Short mmCIF file of C-alpha atoms and ligand atoms in Angstrom, two decimals:
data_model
loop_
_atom_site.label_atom_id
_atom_site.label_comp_id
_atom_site.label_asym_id
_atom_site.label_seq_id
_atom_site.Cartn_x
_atom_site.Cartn_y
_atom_site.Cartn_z
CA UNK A 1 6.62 -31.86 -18.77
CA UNK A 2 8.75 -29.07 -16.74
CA UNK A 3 8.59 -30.26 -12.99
CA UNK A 4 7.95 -26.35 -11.53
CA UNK A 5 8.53 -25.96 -7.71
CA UNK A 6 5.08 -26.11 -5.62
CA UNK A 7 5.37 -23.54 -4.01
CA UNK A 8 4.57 -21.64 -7.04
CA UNK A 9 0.96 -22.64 -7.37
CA UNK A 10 0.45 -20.62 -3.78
CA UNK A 11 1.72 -17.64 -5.45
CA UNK A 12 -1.79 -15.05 -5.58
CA UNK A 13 -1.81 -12.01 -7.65
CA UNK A 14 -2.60 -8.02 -7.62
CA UNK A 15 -6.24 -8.50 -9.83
CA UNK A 16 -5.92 -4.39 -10.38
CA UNK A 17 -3.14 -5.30 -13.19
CA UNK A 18 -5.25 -8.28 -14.42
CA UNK A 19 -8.37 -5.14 -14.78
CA UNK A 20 -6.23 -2.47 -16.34
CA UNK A 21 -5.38 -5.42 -18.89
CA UNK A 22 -8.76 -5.72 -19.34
CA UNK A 23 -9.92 -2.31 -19.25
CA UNK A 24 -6.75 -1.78 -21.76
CA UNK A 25 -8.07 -4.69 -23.85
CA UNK A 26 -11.58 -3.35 -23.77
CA UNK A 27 -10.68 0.52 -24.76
CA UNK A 28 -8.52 -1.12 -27.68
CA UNK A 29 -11.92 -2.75 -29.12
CA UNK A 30 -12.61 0.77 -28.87
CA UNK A 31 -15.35 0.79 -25.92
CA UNK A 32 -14.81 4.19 -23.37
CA UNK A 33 -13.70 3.13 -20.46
CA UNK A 34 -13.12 4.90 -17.25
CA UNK A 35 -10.17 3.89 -15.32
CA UNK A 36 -10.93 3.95 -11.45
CA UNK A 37 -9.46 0.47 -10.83
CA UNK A 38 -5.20 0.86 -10.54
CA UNK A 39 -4.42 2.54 -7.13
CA UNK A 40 -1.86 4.98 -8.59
CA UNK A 41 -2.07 8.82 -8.52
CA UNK A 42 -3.03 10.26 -12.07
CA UNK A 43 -0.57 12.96 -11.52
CA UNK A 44 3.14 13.27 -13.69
CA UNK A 45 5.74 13.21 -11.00
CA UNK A 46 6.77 16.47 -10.47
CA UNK A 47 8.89 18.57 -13.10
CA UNK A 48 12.09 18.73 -10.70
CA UNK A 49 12.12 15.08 -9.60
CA UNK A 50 12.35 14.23 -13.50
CA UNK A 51 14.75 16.82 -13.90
CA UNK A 52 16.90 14.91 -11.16
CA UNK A 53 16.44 11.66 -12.62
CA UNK A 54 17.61 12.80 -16.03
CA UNK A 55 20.97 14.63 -14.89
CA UNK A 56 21.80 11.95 -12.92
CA UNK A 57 22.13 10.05 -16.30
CA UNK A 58 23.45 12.79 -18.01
CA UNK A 59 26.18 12.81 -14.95
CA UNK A 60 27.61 9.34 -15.74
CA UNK A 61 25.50 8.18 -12.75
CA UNK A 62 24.36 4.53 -14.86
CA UNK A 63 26.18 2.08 -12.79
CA UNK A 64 25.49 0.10 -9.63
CA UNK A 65 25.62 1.93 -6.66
CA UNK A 66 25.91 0.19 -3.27
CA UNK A 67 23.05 -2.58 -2.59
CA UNK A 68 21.34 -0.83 0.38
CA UNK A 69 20.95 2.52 -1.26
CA UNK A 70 23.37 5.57 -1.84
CA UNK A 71 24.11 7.05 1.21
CA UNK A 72 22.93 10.80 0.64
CA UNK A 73 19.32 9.10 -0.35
CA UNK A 74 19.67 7.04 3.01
CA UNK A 75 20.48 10.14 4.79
CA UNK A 76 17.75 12.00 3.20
CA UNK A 77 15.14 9.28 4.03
CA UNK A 78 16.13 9.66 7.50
CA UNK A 79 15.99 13.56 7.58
CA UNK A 80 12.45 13.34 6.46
CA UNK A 81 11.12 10.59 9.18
CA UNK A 82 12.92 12.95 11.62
CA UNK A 83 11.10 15.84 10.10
CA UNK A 84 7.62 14.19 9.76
CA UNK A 85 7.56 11.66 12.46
CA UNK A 86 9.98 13.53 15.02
CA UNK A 87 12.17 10.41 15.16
CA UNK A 88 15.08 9.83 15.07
CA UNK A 89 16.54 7.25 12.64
CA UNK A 90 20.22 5.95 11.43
CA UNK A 91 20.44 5.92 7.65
CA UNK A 92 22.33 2.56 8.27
CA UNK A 93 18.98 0.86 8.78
CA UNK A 94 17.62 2.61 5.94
CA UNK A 95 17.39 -0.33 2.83
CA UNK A 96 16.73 1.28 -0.84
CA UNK A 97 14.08 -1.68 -3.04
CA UNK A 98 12.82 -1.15 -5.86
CA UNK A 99 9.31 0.09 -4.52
CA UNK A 100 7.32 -0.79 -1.78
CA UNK A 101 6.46 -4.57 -2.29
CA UNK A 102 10.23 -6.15 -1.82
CA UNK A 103 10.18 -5.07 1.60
CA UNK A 104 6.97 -7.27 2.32
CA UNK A 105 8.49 -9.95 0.22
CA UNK A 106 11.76 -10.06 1.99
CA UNK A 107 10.12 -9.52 4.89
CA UNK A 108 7.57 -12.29 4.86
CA UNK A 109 10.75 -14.95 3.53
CA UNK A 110 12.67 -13.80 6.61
CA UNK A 111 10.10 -15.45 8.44
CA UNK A 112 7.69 -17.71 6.71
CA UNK A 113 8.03 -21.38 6.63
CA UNK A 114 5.69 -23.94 7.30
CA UNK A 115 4.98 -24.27 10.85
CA UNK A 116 4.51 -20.48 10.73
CA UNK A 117 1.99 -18.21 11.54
CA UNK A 118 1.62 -14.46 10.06
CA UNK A 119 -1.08 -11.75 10.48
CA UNK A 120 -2.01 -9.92 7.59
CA UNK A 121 -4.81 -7.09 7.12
CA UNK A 122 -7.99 -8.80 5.51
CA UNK A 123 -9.27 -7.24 3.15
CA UNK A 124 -5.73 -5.71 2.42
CA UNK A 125 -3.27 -5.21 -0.21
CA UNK A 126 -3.32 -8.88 -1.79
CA UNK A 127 0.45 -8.94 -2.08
CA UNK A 128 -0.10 -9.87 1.88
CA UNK A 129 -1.59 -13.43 1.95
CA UNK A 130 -0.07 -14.26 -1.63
CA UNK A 131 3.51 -14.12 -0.16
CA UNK A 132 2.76 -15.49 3.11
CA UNK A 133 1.41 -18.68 1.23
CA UNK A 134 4.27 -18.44 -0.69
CA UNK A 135 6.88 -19.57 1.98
CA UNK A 136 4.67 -21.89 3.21
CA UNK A 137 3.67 -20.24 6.42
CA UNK A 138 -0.26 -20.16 7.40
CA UNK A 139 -1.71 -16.68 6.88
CA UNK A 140 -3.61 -15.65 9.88
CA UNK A 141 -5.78 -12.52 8.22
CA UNK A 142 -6.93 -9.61 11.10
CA UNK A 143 -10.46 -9.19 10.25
CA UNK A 144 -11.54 -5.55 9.01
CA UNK A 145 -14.86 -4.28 9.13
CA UNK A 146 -16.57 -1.34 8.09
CA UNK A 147 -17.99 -1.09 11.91
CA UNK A 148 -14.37 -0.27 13.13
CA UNK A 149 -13.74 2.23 10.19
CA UNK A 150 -11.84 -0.65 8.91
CA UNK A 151 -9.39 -0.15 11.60
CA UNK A 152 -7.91 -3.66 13.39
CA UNK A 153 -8.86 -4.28 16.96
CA UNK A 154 -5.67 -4.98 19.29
CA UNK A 155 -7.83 -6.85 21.54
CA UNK A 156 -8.62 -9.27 18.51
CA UNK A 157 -5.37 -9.18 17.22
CA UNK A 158 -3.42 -10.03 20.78
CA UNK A 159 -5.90 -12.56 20.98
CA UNK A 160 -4.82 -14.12 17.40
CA UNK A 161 -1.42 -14.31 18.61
CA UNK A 162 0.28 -18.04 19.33
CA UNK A 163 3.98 -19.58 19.81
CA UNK A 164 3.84 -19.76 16.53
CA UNK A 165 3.23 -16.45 15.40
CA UNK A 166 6.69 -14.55 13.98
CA UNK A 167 5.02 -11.43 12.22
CA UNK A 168 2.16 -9.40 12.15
CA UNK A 169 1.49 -6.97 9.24
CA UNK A 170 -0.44 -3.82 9.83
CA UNK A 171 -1.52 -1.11 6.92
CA UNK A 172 -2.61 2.78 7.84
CA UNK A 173 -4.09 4.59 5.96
CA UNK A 174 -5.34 1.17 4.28
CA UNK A 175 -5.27 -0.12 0.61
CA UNK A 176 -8.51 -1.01 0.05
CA UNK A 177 -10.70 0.26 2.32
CA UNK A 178 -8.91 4.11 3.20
CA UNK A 179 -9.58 3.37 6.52
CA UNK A 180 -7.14 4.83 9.24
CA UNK A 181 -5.99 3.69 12.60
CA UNK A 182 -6.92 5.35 15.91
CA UNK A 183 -3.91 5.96 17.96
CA UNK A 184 -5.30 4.60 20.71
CA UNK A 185 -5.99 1.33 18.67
CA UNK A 186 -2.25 1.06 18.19
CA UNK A 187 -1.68 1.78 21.23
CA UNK A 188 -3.16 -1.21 23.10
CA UNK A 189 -1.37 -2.92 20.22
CA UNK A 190 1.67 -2.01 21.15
CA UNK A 191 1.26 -2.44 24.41
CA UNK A 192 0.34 -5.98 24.40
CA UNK A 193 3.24 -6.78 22.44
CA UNK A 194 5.42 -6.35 25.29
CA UNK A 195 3.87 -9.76 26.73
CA UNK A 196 4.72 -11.59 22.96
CA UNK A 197 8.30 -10.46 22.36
CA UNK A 198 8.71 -13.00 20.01
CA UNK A 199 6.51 -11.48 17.50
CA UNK A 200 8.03 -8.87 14.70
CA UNK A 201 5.74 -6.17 13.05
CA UNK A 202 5.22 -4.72 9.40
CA UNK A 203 3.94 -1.66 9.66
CA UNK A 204 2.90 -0.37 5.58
CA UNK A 205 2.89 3.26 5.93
CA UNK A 206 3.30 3.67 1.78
CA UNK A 207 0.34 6.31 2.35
CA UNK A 208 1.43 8.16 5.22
CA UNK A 209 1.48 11.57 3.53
CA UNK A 210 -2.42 10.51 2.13
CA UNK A 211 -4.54 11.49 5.36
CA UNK A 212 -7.45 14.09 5.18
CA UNK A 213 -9.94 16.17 7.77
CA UNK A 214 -7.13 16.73 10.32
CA UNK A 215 -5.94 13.47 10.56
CA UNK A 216 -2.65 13.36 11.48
CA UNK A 217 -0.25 10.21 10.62
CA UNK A 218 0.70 7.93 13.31
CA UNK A 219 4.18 6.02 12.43
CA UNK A 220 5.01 3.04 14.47
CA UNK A 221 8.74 4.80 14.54
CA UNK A 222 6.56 6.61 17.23
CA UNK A 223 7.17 3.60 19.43
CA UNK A 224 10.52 3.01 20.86
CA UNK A 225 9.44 -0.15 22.86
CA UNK A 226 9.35 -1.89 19.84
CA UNK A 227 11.78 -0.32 17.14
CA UNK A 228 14.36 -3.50 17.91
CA UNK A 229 11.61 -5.78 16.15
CA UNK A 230 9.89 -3.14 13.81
CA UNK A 231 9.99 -3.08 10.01
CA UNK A 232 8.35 0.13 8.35
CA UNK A 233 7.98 0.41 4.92
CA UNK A 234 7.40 4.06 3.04
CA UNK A 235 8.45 5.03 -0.46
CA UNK A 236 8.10 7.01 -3.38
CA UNK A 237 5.07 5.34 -5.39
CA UNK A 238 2.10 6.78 -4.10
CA UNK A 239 3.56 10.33 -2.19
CA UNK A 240 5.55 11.70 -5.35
CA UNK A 241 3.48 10.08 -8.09
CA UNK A 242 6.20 7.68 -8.98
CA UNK A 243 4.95 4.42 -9.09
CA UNK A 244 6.97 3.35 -12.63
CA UNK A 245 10.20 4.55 -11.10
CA UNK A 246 10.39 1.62 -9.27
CA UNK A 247 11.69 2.94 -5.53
CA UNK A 248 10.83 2.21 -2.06
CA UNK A 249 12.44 2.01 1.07
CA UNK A 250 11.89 0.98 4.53
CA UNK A 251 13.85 1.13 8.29
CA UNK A 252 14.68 -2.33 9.52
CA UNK A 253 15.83 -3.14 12.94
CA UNK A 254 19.41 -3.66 13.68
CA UNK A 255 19.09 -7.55 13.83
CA UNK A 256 17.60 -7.77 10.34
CA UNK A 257 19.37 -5.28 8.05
CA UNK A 258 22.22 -7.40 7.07
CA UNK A 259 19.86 -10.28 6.20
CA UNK A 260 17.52 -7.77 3.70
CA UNK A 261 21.06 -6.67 2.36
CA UNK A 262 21.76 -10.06 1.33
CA UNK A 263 18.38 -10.36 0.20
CA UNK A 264 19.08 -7.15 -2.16
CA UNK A 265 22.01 -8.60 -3.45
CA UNK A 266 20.77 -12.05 -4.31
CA UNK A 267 17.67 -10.27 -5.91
CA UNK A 268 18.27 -7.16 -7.84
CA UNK A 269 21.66 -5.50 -6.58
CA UNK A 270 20.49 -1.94 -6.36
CA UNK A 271 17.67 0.11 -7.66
CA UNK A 272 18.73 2.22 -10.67
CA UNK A 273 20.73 5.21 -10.00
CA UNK A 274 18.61 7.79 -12.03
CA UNK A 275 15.49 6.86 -9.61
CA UNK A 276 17.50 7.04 -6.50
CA UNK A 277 18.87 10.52 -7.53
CA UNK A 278 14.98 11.41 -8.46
CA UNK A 279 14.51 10.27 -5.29
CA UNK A 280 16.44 12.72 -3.58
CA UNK A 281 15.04 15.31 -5.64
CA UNK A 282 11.96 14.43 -4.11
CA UNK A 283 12.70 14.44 -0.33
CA UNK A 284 14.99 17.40 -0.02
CA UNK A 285 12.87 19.88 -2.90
CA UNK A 286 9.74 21.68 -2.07
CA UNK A 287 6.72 19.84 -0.95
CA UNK A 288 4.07 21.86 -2.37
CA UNK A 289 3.45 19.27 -5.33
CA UNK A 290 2.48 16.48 -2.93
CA UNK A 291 0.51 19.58 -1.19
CA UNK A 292 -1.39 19.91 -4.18
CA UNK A 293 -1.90 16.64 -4.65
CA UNK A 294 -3.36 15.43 -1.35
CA UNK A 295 -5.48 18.19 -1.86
CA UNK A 296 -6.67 17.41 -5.31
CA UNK A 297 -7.50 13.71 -3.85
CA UNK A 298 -9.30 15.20 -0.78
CA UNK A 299 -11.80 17.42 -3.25
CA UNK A 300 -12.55 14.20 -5.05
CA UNK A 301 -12.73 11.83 -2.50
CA UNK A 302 -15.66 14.17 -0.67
CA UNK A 303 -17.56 14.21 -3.93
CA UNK A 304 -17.12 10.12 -4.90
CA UNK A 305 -18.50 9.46 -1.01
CA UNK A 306 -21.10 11.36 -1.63
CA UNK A 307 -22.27 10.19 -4.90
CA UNK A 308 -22.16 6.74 -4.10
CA UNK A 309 -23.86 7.16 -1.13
CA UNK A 310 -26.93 8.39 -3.41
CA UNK A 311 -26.58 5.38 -5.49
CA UNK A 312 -29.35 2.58 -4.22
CA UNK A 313 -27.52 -0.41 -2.46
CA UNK A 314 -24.83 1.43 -1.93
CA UNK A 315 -23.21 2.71 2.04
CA UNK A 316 -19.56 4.17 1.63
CA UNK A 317 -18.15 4.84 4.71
CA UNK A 318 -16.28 8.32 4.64
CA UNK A 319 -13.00 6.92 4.50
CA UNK A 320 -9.90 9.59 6.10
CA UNK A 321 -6.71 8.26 3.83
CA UNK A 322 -5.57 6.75 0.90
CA UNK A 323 -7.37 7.85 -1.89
CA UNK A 324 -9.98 4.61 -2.32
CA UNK A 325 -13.37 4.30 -1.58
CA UNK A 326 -14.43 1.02 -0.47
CA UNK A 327 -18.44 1.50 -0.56
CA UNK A 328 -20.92 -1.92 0.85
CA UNK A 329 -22.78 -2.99 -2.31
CA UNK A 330 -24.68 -6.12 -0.69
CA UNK A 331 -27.87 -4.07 -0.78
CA UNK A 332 -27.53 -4.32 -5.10
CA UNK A 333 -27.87 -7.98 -4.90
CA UNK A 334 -24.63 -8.22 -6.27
CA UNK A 335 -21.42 -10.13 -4.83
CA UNK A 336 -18.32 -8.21 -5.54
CA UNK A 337 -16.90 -9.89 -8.35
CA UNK A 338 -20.71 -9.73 -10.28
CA UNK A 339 -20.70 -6.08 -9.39
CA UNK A 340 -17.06 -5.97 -10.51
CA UNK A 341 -17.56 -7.60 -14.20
CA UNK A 342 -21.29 -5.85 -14.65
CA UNK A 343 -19.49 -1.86 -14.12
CA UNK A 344 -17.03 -2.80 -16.61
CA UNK A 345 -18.84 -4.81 -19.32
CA UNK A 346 -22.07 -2.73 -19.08
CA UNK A 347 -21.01 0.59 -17.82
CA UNK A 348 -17.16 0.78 -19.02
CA UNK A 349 -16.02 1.41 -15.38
CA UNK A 350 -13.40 -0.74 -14.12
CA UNK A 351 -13.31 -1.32 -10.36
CA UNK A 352 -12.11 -3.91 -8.30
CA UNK A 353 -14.37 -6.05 -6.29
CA UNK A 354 -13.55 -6.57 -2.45
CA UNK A 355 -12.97 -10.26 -2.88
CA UNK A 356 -9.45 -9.10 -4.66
CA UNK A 357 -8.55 -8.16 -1.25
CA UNK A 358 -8.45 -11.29 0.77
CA UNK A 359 -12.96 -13.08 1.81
CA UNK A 360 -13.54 -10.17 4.35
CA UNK A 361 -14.04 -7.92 1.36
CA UNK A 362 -17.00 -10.10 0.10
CA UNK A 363 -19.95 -7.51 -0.59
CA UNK A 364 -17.64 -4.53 -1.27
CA UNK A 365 -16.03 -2.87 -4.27
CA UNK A 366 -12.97 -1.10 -4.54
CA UNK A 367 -13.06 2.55 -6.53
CA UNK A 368 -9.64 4.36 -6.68
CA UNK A 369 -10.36 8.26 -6.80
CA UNK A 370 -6.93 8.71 -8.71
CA UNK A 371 -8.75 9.95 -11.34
CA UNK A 372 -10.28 13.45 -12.57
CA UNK A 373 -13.57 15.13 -11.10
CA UNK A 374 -15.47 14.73 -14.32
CA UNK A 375 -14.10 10.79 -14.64
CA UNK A 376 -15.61 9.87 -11.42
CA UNK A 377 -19.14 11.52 -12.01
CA UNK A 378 -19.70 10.23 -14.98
CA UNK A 379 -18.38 6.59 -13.53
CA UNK A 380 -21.37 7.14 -11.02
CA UNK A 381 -23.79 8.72 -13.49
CA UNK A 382 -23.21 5.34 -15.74
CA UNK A 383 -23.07 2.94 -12.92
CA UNK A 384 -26.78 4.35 -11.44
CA UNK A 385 -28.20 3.78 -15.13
CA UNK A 386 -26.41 0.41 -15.43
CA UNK A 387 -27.95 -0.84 -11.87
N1 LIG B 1 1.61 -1.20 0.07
C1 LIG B 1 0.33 -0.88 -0.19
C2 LIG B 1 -0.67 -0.87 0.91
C3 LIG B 1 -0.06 -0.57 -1.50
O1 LIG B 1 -1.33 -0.25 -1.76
C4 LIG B 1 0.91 -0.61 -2.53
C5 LIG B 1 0.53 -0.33 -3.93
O2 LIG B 1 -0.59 -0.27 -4.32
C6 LIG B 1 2.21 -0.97 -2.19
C7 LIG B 1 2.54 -1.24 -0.88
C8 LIG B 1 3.27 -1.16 -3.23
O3 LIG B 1 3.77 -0.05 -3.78
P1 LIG B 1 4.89 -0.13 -4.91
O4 LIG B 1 4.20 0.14 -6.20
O5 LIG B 1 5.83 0.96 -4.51
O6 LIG B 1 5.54 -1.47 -4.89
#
């Protein structure tokens, strides 16, 4: 019998790969099914990025480079927070990972252990709570609801804080739900932090670029009061379509980048060259792909709100980022793993129910619009004859 560490059997998981198995599985039996599970953009990265990627290869450029990131990429990733966010930032706390989710791994080890306390968004990307139960700390989820636009309330939040409390993780625009935070919402958040200086922040802004009607992004880079305890995380994945290149990034504050460099070098050394020169590519060519893009996802994302408003039991709030639609389904009868398994074995649509995303999803179901016009009406049309 192998004697396996226990901290393993803490470790969750990201269902949306266990559905695209299944979907997969299910389309290989030869069933149709539509895809509007995975949360990544149905879009080929654009034509120059590849380009990029390739000649780097082609240029010798196959080896390690150094474990934080080359330096023109780190210099780049500043350039563009000063451009977007009108910060300014030192590439030296720029740290290269291999997407977005080492930087809430490494972040979450930095500080979890039991005895702990960290804050996570609930529902919210799952990676959250699984690594916080990981290393042994007790996840403390911020409760979202559909009331707030699926925003977090500072009050509640301040209120959630204790002596033990080392980290608090905040998401906007939000995996599942799309909802975005007010500014003024974060800041009262910031605000109150001044009276907790103990605590550290993760602020996931993977789908900063991913905002519709006028909203505008809100970085907590905004906030000098709190950049010497402030981790952001950003990347690639979602913004330039490159989720399979594997790159990521995020700003750390001055006391913590040595620690995520060590953290790099224990893990995975560097990412690849070729993605890190793709990278590049990406943040200093033109912009009109990404243009195009959010734009494509806004068109859908006003006609899946819609049509699942018209389905019965259904009330999807009109979310403002991301591109998921996170519609109430208790009216169906349904919980959100029944709804979940009945749209893909009966109707061939694969979703993910609410529940994936920590309990205060129960009675909601994830559907990523990352998918075509005519995908996502006749996903409706089948789920209205299924129900
Ligand atoms: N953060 C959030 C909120 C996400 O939704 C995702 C991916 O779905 C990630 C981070 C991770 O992105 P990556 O694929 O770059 O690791």
């Amino acid at each position: 019998m192998l004697q396996t560490a226990k901290s393993l059997n803490r470790l969750g998981t990201e269902s949306a790969f266990d559905v695209l198995a299944q979907a997969q599985k299910l389309a290989a039996q030869g069933k149709d099914i539509i895809n509007l599970g995975i949360g990544q953009p149905d879009f080929r990265t654009p034509d120059h990025i590849v380009e990029a990627g390739i000649k780097a290869l082609r240029d010798g450029h196959h080896g390690y480079t150094p474990a934080n990131g080359i330096p023109a990429l780190r210099e780049a990733v500043a350039a563009d927070l000063e451009n977007r966010h009108n910060v300014s930032v030192s590439p030296d706390n720029v740290v290269v990972v291999p997407g977005g989710k080492p930087t809430m791994f490494f972040a979450v080890l930095m500080f979890g252990e039991p005895g702990a306390e960290i804050m996570y968004p609930n529902p919210g990307f799952p990676i959250y709570e699984s690594v916080i139960k990981y290393s042994g700390a007790t996840p403390v989820p911020i409760a979202l609801k559909e009331e707030n636009g699926f925003a977090f309330d500072a009050e509640a939040v301040l209120a959630q804080i204790t002596p033990a409390t080392r980290l608090i993780i905040i998401n906007s625009p939000a995996n599942p739900t799309g909802g975005v935070t007010p500014k003024a919402e974060i800041d009262r958040l910031v605000a109150g932090l001044t009276d907790h200086p103990h605590v550290a922040l993760l602020s996931d802004e993977i789908y900063s670029q991913m905002l519709y009607e006028g909203r505008e992004h809100v970085s907590l880079l905004q906030y000098p009061e709190i950049r010497d305890r402030l981790i952001v995380l950003d990347g690639w994945s979602k913004t330039y379509a490159m989720t399979g290149w594997r790159l990521g990034y995020a700003i750390w504050p001055d006391a913590l980048v040595d620690h995520t460099v060590r953290l790099c070098i224990n893990d995975h050394s560097c990412v690849n060259a070729a993605s890190q020169y793709a990278g590049l590519a990406a943040l200093t060519g033109p912009q009109d792909a990404v243009r195009e893009m959010v734009a494509a996802f806004d068109q859908r994302r006003k006609i899946i709100v819609s049509e699942l408003n018209q389905i019965p039991g259904f009330r999807c709030a009109d979310a403002a980022g991301a591109f998921y639609a996170f519609p109430n389904i208790e009216a169906t009868g349904l919980t959100a793993r029944e709804a979940q398994d009945k749209f893909l074995n009966e109707a061939g649509v694969a979703t993910i129910a609410g529940t994936s995303f920590g309990e205060w999803g129960e009675g909601y179901i994830r559907f990523s619009y990352a998918a075509d016009i005519d995908s996502i009406q006749e996903a409706i049309k089948r789920i209205r004859a299924c129900l």
